[in-house]
Coordinates of C-alpha atoms and ligand atoms in Angstrom, one line a residue:
X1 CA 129.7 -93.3 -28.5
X2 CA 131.4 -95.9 -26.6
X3 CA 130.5 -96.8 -23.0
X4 CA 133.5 -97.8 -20.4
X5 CA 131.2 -100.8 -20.2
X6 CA 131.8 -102.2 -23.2
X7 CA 135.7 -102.1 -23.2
X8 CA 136.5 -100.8 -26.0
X9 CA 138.8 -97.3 -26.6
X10 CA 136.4 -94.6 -28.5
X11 CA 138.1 -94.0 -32.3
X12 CA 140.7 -91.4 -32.6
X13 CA 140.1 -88.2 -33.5
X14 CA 140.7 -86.8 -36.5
X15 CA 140.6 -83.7 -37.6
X16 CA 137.3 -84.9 -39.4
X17 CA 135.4 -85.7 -36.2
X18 CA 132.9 -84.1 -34.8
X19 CA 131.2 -84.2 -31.5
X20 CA 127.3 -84.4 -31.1
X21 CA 126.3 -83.2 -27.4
X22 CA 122.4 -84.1 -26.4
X23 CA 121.4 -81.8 -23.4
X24 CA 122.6 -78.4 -22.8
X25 CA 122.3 -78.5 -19.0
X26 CA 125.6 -78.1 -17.3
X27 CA 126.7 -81.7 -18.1
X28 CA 126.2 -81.3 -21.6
X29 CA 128.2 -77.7 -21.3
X30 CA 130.5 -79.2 -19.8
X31 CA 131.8 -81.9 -22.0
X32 CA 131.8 -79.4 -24.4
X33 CA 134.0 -77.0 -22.8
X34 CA 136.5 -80.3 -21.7
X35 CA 136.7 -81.6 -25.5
X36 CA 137.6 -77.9 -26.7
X37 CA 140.1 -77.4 -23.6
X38 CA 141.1 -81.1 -22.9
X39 CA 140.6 -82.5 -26.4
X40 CA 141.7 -79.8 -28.5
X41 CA 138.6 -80.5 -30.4
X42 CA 137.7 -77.4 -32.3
X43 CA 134.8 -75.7 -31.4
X44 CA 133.2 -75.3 -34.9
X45 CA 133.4 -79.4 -34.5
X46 CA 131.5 -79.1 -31.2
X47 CA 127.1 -79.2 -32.3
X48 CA 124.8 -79.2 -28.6
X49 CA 121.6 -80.2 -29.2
X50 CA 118.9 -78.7 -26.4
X51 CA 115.2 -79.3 -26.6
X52 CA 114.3 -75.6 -25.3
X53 CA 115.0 -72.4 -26.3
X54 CA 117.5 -71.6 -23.0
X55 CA 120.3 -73.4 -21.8
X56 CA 120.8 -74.5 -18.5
X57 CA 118.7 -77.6 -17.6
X58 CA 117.7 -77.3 -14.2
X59 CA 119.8 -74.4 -13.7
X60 CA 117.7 -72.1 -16.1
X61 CA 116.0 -69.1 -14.4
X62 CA 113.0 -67.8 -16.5
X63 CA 112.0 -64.4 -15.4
X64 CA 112.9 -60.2 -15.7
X65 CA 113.2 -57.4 -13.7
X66 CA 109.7 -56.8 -14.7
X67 CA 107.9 -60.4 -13.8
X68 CA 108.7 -62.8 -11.2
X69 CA 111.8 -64.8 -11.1
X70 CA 111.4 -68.3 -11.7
X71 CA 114.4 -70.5 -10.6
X72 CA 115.1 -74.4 -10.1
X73 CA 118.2 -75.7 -8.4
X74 CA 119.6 -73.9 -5.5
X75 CA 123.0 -72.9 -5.7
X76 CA 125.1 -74.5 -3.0
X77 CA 128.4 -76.8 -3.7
X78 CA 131.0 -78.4 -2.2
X79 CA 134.9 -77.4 -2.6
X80 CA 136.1 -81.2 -1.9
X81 CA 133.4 -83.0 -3.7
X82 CA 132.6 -80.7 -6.7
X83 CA 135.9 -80.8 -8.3
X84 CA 135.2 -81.7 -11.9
X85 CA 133.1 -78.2 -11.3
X86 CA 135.9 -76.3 -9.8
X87 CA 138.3 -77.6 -12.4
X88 CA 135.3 -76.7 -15.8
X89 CA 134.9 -73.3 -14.4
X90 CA 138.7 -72.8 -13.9
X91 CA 139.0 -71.8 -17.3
X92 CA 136.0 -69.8 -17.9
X93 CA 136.2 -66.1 -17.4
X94 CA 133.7 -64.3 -14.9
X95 CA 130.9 -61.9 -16.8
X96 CA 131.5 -59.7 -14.3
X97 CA 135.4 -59.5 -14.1
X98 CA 136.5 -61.5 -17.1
X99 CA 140.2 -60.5 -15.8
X100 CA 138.9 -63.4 -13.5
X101 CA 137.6 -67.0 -13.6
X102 CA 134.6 -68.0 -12.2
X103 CA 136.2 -70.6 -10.0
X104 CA 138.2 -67.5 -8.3
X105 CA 135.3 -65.3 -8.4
X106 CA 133.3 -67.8 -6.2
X107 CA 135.9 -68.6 -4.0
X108 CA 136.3 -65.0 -3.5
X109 CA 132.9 -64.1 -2.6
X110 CA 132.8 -66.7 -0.3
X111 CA 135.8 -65.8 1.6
X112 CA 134.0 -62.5 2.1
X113 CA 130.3 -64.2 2.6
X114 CA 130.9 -66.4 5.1
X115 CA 127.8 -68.9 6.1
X116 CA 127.2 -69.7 9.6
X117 CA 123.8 -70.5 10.1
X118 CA 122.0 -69.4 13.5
X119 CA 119.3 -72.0 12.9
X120 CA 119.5 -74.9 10.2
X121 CA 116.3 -77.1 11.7
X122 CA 113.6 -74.8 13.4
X123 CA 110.4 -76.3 15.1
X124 CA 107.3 -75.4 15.7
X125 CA 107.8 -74.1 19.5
X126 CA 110.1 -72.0 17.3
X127 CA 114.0 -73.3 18.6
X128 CA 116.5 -73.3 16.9
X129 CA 118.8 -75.7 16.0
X130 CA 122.9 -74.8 14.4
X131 CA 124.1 -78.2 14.7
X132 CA 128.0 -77.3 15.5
X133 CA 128.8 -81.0 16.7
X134 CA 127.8 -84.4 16.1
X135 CA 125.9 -84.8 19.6
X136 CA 122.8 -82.6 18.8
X137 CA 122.7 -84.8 15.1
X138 CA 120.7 -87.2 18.2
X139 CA 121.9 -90.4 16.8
X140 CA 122.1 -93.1 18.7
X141 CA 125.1 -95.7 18.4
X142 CA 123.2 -98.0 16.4
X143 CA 122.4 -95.2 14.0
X144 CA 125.7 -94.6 14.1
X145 CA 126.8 -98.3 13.2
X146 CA 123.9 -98.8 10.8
X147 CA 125.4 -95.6 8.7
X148 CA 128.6 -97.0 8.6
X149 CA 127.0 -100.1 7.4
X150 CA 125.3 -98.2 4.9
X151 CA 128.6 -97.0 3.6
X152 CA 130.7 -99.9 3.6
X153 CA 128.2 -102.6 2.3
X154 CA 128.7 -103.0 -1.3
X155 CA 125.8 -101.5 -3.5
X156 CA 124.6 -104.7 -4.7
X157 CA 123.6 -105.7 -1.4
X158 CA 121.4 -102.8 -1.4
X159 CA 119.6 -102.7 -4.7
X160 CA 116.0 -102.2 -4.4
X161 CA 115.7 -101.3 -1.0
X162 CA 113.6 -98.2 0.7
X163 CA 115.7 -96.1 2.8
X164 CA 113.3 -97.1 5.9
X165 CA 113.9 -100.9 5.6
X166 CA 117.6 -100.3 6.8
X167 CA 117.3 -97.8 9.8
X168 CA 115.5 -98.6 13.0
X169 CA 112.0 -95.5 12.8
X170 CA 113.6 -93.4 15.6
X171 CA 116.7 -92.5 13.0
X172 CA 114.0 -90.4 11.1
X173 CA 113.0 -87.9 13.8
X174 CA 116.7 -87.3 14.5
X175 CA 118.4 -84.0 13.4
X176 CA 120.7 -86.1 11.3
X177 CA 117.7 -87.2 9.0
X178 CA 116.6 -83.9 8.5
X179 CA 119.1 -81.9 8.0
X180 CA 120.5 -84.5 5.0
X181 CA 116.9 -84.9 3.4
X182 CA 116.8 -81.6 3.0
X183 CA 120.2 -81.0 1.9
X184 CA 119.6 -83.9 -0.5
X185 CA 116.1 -84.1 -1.2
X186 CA 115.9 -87.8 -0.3
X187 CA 112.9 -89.0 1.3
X188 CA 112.4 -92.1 3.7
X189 CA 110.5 -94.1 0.9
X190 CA 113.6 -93.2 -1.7
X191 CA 116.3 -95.8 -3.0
X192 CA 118.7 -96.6 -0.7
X193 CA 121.7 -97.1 -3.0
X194 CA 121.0 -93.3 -3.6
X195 CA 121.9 -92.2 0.0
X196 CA 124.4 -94.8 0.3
X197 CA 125.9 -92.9 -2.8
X198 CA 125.4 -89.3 -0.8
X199 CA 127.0 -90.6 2.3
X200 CA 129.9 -91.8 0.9
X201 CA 130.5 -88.2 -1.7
X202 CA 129.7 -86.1 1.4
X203 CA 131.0 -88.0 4.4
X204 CA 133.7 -85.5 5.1
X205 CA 130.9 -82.6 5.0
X206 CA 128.6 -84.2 7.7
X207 CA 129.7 -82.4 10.7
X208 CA 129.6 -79.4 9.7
X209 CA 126.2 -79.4 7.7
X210 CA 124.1 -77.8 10.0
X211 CA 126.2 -74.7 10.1
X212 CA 126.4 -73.9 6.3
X213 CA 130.1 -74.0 6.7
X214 CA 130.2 -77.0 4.5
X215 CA 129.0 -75.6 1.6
X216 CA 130.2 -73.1 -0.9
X217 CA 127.8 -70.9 -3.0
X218 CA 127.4 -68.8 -5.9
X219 CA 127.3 -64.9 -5.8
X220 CA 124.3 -65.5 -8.2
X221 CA 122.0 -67.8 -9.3
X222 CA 124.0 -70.7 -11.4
X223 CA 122.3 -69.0 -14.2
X224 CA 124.3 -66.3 -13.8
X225 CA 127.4 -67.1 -12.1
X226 CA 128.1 -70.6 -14.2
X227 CA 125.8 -70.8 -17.6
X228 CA 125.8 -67.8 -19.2
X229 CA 129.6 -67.6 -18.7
X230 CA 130.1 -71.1 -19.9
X231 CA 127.9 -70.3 -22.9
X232 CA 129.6 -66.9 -23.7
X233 CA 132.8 -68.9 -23.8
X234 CA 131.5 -72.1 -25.4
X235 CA 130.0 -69.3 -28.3
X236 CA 133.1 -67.3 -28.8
X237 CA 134.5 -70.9 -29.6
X238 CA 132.6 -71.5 -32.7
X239 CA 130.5 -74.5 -31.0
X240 CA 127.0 -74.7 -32.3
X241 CA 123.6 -74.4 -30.5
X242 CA 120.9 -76.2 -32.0
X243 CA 118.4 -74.8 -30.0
X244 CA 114.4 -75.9 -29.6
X245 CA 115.7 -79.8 -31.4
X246 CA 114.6 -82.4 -29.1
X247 CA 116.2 -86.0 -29.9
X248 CA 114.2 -88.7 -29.7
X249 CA 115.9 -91.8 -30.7
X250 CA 119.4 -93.3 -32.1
X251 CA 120.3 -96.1 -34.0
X252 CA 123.0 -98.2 -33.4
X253 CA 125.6 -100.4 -35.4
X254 CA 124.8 -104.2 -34.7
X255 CA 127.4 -105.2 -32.3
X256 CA 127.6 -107.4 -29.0
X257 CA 130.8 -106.2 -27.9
X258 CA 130.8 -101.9 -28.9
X259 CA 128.3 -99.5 -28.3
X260 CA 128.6 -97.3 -32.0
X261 CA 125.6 -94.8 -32.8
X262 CA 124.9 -94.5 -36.5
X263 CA 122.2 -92.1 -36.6
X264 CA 121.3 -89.5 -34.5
X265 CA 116.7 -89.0 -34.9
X266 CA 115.7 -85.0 -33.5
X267 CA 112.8 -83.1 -34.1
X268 CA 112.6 -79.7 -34.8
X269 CA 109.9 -77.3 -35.3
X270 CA 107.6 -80.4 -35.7
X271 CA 110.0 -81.6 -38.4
X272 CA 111.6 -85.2 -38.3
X273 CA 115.5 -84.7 -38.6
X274 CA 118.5 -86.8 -38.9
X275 CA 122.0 -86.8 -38.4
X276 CA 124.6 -89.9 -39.7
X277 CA 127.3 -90.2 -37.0
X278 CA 130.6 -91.2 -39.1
X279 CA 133.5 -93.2 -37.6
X280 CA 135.9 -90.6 -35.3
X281 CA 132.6 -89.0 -34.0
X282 CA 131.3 -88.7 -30.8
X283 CA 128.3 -88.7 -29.0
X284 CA 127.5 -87.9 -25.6
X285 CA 124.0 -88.1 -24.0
X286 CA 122.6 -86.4 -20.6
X287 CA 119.9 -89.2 -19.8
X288 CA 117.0 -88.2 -17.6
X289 CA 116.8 -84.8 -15.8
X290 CA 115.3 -83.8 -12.2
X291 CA 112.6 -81.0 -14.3
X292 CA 112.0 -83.4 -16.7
X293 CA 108.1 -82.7 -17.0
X294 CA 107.9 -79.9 -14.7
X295 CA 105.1 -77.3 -15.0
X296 CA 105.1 -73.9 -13.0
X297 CA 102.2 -73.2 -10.9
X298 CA 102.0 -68.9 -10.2
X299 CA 100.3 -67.1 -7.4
X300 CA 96.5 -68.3 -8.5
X301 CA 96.9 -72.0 -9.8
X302 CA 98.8 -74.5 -8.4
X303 CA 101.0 -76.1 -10.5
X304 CA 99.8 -79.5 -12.8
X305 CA 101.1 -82.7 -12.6
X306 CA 102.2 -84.0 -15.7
X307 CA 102.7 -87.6 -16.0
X308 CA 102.6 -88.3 -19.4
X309 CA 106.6 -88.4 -19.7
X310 CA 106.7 -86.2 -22.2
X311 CA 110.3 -84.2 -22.0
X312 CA 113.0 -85.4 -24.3
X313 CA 115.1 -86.6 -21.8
X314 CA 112.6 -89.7 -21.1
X315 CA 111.6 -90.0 -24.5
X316 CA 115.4 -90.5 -25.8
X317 CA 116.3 -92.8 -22.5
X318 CA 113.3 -95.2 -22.9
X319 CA 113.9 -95.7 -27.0
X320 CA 117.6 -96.1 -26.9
X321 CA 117.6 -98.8 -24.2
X322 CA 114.8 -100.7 -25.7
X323 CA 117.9 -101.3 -28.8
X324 CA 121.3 -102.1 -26.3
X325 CA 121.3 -103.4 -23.1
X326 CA 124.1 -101.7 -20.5
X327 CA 122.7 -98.0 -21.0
X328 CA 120.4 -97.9 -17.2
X329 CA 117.6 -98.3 -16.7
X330 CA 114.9 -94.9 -17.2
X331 CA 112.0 -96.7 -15.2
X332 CA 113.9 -96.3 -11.3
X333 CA 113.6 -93.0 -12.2
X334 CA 110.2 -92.3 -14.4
X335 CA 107.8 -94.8 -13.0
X336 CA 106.9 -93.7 -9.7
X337 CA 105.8 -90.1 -10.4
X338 CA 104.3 -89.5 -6.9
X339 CA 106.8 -91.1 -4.8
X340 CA 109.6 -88.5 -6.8
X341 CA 107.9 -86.1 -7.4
X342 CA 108.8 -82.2 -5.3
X343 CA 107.1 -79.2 -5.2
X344 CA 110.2 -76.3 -5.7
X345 CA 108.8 -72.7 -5.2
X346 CA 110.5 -69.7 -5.6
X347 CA 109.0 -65.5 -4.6
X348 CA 110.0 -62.2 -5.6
X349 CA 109.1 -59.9 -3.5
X350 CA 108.6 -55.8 -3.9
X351 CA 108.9 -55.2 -0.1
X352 CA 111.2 -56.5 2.4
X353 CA 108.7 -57.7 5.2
X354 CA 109.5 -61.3 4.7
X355 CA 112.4 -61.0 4.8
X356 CA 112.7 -58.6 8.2
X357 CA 110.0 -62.1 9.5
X358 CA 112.3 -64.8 8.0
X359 CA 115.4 -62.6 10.0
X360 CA 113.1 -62.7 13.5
X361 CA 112.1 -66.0 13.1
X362 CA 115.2 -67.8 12.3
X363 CA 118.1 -65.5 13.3
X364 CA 119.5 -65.6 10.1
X365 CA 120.2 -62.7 7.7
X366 CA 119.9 -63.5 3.9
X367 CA 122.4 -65.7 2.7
X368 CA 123.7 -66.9 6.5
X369 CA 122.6 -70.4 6.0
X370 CA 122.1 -73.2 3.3
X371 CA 118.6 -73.5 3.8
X372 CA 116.2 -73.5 6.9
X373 CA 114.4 -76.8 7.5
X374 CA 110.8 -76.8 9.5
X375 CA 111.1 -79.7 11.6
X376 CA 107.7 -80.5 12.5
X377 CA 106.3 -79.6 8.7
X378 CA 103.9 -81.7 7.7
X379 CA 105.1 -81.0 3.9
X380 CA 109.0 -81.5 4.7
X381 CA 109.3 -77.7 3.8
X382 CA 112.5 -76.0 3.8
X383 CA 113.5 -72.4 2.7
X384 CA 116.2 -70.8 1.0
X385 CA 117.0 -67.0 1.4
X386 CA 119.9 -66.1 -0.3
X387 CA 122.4 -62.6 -1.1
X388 CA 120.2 -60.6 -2.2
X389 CA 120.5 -59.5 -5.5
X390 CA 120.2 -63.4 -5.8
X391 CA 119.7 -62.5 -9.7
X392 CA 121.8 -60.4 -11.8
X393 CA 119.8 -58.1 -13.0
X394 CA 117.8 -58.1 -9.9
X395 CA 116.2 -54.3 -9.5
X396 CA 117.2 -53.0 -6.1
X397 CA 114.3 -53.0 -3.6
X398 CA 113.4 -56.3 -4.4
X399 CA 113.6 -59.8 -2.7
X400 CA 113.9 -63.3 -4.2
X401 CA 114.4 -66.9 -2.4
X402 CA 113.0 -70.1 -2.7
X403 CA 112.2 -73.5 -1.0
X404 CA 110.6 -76.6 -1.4
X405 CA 108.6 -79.4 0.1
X406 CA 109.6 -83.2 0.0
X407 CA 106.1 -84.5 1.2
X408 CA 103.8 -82.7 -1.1
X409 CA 101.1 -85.1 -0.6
X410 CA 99.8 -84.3 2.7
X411 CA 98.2 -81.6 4.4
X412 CA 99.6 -79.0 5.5
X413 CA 99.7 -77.7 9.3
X414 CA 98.3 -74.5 8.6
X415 CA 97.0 -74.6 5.4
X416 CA 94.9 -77.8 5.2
X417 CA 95.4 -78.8 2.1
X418 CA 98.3 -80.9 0.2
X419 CA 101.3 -78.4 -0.9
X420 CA 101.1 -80.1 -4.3
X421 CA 97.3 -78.4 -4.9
X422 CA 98.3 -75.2 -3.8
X423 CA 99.0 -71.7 -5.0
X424 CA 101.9 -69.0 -4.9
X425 CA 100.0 -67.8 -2.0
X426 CA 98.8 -70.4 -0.2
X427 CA 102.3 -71.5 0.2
X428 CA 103.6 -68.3 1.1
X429 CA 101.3 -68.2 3.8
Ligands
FAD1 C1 115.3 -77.6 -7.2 C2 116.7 -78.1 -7.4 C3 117.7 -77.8 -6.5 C4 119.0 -78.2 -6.6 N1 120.0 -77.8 -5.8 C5 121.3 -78.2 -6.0 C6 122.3 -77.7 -5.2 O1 122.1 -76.9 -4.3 N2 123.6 -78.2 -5.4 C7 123.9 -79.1 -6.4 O2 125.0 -79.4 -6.6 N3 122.9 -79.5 -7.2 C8 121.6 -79.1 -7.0 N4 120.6 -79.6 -7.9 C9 121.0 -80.5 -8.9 C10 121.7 -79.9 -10.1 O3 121.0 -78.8 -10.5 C11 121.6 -81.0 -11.2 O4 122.3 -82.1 -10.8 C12 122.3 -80.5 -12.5 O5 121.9 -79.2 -12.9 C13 122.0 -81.5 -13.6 O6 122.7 -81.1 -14.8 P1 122.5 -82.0 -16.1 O7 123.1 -81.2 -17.2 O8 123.0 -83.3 -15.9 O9 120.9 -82.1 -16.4 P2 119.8 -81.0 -16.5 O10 120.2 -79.8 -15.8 O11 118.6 -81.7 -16.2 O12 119.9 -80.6 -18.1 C14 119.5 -81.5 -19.1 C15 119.3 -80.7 -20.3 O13 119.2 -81.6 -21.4 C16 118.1 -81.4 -22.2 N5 117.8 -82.7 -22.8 C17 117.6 -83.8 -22.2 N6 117.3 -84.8 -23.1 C18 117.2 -84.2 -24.2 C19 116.9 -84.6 -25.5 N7 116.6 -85.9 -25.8 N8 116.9 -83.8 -26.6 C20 117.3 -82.5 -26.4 N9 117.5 -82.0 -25.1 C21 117.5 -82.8 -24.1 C22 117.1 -80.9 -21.2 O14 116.1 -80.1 -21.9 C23 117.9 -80.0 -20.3 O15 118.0 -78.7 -20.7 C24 119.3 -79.1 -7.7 C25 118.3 -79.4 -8.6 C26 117.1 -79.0 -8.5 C27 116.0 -79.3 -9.5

């Protein structure tokens, strides 16, 4: 493995070399489907190590027609700032038309799903808000200047830096705020070098963020729609999935000037493994995940914190840069459990009387908008109702959507207690 920053070319390939992926999220999926199409790397050559039994990372669904669904990330992109995405799945077939790609197959459904949200931001004095120009956004011209700030200013400027030291407090009631810390999951207490980087990849996107017509989505979950076809393609290619192996540490050739792994260390059914790396290989490593350490909660028990950081993607992060310098920094991102941490929820219902209330209250029909954000929500709680079948193998007659809440800490408005101590049904309520 060679990083850019250390200047140095990675060996050529030979037909000898193989390539050791660590995460089979979408990142790792992906490097493996641009070595075999890109690289010409033969699949057989091609060995994804993933420390549970699914693929998918935060795009895993767990879940059957028979139990609840169970789903992570939401399934929203953008055409002009996804394009790595757009140009990975242009070369995997559909599932459901492999006469197709997936890229086409999204684009299509979306041409005949169009979004156009009647209400984005609701309140509590229940009015709706579409956003379809910059005025209602309700910033003022130094909000205005400070964002452009934001974006010009280089990033060193900013480092260490809340998001609420740089606006004046009025910028965080505005429609603006909400609408991107919900589309982003940013909070006022986050880095600010992270929304500088949002701001400058989705500039182009603002105006039209309220309305939904800025976004792109998938006809089903990403599960569906983007993993299992990547992994159907990635298998019939010979690549290897070593499922259940979490890697813990690697060692490295003594070197100032390259970054060279020599050994790769996993575990694997409690057993300590190892893996030399030989010159020609290469090694590519997803560092850090947003479900590292998550638990589920159900419709009883809310879910428990775990803080313990116990998920290999911490593990791995924290060893290796304790041996080279240059490879980030895990603590930005692991230390400050409660100031990161979400609560994400997802329901599957049997009946279609939230749905008829989520219609009423908002003015939306399933799938008509991103998300729905609740202003005056004490937890910062936003919900997602999607197509329905949202999953594949969905049975008819059924409902499934999701949401989350940024402020889980804090009591609720109608349910007095903090979101992160509550239940399936507290929060449904
Ligand atoms: C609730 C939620 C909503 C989201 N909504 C959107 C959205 O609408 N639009 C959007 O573009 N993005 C969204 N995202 C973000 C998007 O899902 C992630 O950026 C993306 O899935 C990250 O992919 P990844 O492969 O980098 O990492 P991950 O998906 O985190 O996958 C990493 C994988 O690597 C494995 N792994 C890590 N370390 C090791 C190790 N040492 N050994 C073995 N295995 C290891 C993990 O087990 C995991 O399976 C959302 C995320 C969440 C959580």
């Amino acid at each position: 493995m060679v990083s850019p920053e250390f200047g140095k070319k990675p060996p050529a390939v030979t037909d000898k070399t193989q390539i050791y992926i660590v995460g089979g999220g979408i990142a790792g999926l992906s490097a493996a489907v641009f070595a075999i199409r890109d690289g010409h790397i033969p699949g057989k050559d091609i060995h994804i190590f993933e420390a549970y039994d699914h693929l998918g990372g935060s795009m895993h669904y767990a879940g059957s027609p028979d139990e609840p669904y169970y789903l992570h990330a939401a399934w929203k992109v953008n055409v002009e700032a996804h394009q790595c995405m757009w140009d990975l799945l242009s070369a995997i077939p559909s599932l459901t038309d492999p006469g197709k790609t997936v890229k086409d197959e999204v684009f299509e459904f979306n041409r005949t799903h169009k979004k156009d949200a009647k209400s984005r931001l609701i309140d509590k004095d229940k009015n709706r808000t579409d956003i379809p120009e910059y005025g209602p956004l309700g910033l003022s011209w130094r909000d205005r200047i400070d964002l452009i700030r934001l974006i010009l200013i280089p990033e060193s400027w900013h480092e260490n830096r809340r998001i609420d030291s740089f606006f004046a407090p009025s910028f965080f009631a505005t429609n603006f705020w909400k609408v991107f810390s919900s589309t982003f999951a940013i909070e006022y207490w986050n880095d600010l070098v992270e929304m500088k980087r949002y701001m400058r990849r989705f500039t182009h996107a603002v105006h039209t963020a309220g309305t939904g017509h800025a976004e792109t989505v998938f006809p089903y979950t990403l599960y569906d729609s983007a993993i299992q076809p990547i992994a159907k393609w990635l298998g019939e290619h010979g690549v290897s999935f070593e499922m259940g192996c979490k890697v813990t540490d690697m060692d490295f050739k003594p070197s100032q000037d390259e970054l060279t792994v020599e050994q790769i260390h996993y575990i694997r059914n409690g057993e300590k493994k190892k893996i030399v790396v030989n010159k020609g290989d290469n090694v590519f490593v997803t560092n850090g995940s947003m479900v590292a350490d998550w638990r589920r909660g159900s419709m009883t028990e809310a879910p428990v914190l775990e803080t313990g950081k116990l998920d290999g993607s911490w593990t791995l992060w924290e060893n290796i840069v304790k041996k080279r310098s240059g490879l980030g920094n895990p603590s930005a991102f692991d230390s400050h459990v409660n100031e990161s941490k979400w609560v994400t929820f997802c329901f599957t219902c049997k009946d279609p009387t939230f749905i008829k209330l989520y219609e009423q209250f908002t003015g939306n029909k399933p799938g008509q908008a991103d998300m729905v954000t609740f202003k005056d929500s004490n937890w910062h709680m936003s919900i997602l109702v999607p197509d329905q079948p949202f999953v594949m193998d969905q049975p008819e007659g059924t409902y499934c959507f999701g949401g989350c809440g940024l402020a889980p800490d804090v009591e609720g408005n109608y349910v007095k207690k903090k979101l992160s101590e509550c239940n399936g049904e507290e929060i449904l309520t």
